[in-house]
Structure formats: structure tokens, C-alpha cells
CSV table of C-alpha atoms in Angstrom, one decimal:
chain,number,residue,atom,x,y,z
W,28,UNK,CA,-26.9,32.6,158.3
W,29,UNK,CA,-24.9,34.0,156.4
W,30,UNK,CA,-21.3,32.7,156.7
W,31,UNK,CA,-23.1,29.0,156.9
W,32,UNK,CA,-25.1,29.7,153.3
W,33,UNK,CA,-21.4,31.2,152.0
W,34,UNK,CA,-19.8,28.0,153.3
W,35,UNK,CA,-22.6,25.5,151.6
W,36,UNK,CA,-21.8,27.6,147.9
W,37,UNK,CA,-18.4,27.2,147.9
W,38,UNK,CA,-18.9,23.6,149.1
W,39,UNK,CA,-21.4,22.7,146.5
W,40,UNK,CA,-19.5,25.0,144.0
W,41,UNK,CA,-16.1,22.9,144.5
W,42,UNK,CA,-17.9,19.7,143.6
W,43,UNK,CA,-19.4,21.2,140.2
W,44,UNK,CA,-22.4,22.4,141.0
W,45,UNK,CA,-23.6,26.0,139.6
W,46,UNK,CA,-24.9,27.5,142.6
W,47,UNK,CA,-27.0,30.6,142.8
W,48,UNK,CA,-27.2,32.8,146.4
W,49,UNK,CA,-30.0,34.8,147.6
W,50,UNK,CA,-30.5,35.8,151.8
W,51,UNK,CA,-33.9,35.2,151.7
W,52,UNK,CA,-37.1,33.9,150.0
W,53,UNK,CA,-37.9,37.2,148.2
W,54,UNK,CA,-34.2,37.4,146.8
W,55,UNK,CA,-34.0,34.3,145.8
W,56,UNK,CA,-37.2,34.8,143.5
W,57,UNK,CA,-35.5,37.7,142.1
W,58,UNK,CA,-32.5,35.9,141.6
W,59,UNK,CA,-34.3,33.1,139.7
W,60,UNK,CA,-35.9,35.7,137.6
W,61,UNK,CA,-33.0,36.9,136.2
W,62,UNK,CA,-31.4,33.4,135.6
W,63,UNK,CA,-34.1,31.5,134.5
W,64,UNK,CA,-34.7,27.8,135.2
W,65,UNK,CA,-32.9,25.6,137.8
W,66,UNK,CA,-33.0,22.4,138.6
W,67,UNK,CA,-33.2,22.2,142.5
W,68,UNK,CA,-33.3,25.1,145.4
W,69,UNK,CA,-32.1,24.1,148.8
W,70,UNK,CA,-34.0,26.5,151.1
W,71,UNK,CA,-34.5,27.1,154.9
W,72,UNK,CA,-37.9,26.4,156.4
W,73,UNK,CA,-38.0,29.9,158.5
W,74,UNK,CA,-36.3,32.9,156.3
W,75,UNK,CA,-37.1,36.4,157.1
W,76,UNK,CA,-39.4,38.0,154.9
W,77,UNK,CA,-40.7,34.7,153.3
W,78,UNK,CA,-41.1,31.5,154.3
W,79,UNK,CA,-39.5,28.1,152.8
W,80,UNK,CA,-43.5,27.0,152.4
W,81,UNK,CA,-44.6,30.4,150.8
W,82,UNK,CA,-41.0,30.3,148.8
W,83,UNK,CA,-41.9,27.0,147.4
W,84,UNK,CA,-45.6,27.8,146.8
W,85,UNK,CA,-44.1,30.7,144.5
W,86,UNK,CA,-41.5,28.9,142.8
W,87,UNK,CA,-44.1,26.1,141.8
W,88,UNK,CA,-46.4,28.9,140.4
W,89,UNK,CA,-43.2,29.5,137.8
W,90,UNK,CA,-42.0,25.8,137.3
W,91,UNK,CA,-43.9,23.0,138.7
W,92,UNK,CA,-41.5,20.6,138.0
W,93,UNK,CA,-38.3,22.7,140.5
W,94,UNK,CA,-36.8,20.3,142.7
W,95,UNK,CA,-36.7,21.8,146.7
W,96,UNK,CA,-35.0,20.3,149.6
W,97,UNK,CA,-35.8,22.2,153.0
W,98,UNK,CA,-33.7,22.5,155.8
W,99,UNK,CA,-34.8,23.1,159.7
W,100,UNK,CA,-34.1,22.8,163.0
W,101,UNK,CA,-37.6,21.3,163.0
W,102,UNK,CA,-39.4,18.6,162.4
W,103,UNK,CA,-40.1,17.2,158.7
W,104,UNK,CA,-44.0,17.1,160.8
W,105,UNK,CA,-43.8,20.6,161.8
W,106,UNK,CA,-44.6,22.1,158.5
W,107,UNK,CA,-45.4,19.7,156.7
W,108,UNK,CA,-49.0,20.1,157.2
W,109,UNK,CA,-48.9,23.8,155.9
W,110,UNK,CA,-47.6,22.7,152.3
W,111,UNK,CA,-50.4,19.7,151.4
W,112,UNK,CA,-49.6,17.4,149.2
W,113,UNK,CA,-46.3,19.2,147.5
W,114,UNK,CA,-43.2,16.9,146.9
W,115,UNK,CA,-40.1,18.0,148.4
W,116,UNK,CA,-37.0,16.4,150.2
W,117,UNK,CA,-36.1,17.5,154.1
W,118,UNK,CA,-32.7,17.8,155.6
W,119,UNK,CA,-32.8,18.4,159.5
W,120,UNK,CA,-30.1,20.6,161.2
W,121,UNK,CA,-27.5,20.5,161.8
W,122,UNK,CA,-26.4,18.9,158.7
W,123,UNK,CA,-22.5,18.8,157.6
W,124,UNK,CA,-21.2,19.6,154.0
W,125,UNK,CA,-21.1,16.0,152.4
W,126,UNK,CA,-24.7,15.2,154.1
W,127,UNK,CA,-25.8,18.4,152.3
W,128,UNK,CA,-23.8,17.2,149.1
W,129,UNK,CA,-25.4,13.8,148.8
W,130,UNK,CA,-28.9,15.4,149.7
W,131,UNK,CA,-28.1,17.5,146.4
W,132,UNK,CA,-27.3,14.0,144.5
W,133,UNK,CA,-29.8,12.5,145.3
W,134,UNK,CA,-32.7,15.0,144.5
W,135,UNK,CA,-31.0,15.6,141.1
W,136,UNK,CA,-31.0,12.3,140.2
W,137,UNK,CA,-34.6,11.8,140.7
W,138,UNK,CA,-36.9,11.8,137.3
């Protein structure tokens, strides 16, 4: 949603982070492309257009080493299945702006 992604930037923004916007999983590999590298992508599991799994799938392609965390409504099990053995964090819904914040921390500071 829209107003909830705006709300999460500024949050994230306010505490230091450079954070890049897209609406979906097909922006946001066009936004990549023309910024280059970034260390983490927080990204819904169910986007229209493209998928958090397919999204991550692509973004792996280009930088194996990008940091994801995925956020859902569902279940960690519920799609984890589709994505094998890929490495990536999971925050469920609802989540609030300092869970979201700490979520961020903590994948960043991961080697």
C-alpha cells in the first residue's frame, strides 16, 4: 500500500537510512538499475506484477550477496517452499515502524 510503503521511507529515512521506493517488483528492478548496488531490500511477499520470490530470484541473478527481508500477512511456511534454499529474513504483518527498524539492523549487521 501505498501510504504504508511512504510511511516506512520516511521512517527508515529519519533514522539514517538511504532508502529507495519502487510500487512493485518490476519498479523496483528498475530502480536498482539505475542506482546500482544496495545493501538490503525490504519487499512484500504478494506485489502485483511480480512476486517477492520472483523479485528476489532476479535480484540474486544481479548481486548474490543483496540482503532481503520479506513481509506478509502469511506464514514464513507459506512460501517458503517456492524459494529453496535462498537466505532471507521474514517479518509477519502487521509489523510497526521500530519492529521494521530493528528488522533493518539486524539484517545489515549480518556478514
Amino acid at each position: 500500500e501505498e501510504g504504508l510503503r511512504a510511511l516506512n521511507a520516511r521512517g527508515l529515512s529519519s533514522r539514517g537510512y538511504k532508502v529507495l521506493v519502487a510500487g512493485n517488483g518490476v519498479e523496483a528492478l528498475d530502480v536498482l538499475a539505475e542506482n546500482g548496488h544496495v545493501d538490503l531490500v525490504v519487499s512484500d511477499v504478494v506485489m502485483p506484477e511480480m512476486d517477492g520470490p520472483t523479485l528476489l530470484k532476479e535480484l540474486r541473478a544481479r548481486d548474490p550477496n543483496v540482503k532481503i527481508i520479506f513481509v506478509s500477512g502469511y506464514p514464513n511456511d507459506a512460501f517458503k517452499a517456492a524459494l529453496g534454499d535462498e537466505n532471507f529474513a521474514f517479518l509477519p504483518k502487521p509489523f510497526s515502524l521500530p519492529q521494521l527498524a530493528a528488522k533493518v539492523k539486524e539484517e545489515l549487521s549480518r556478514e
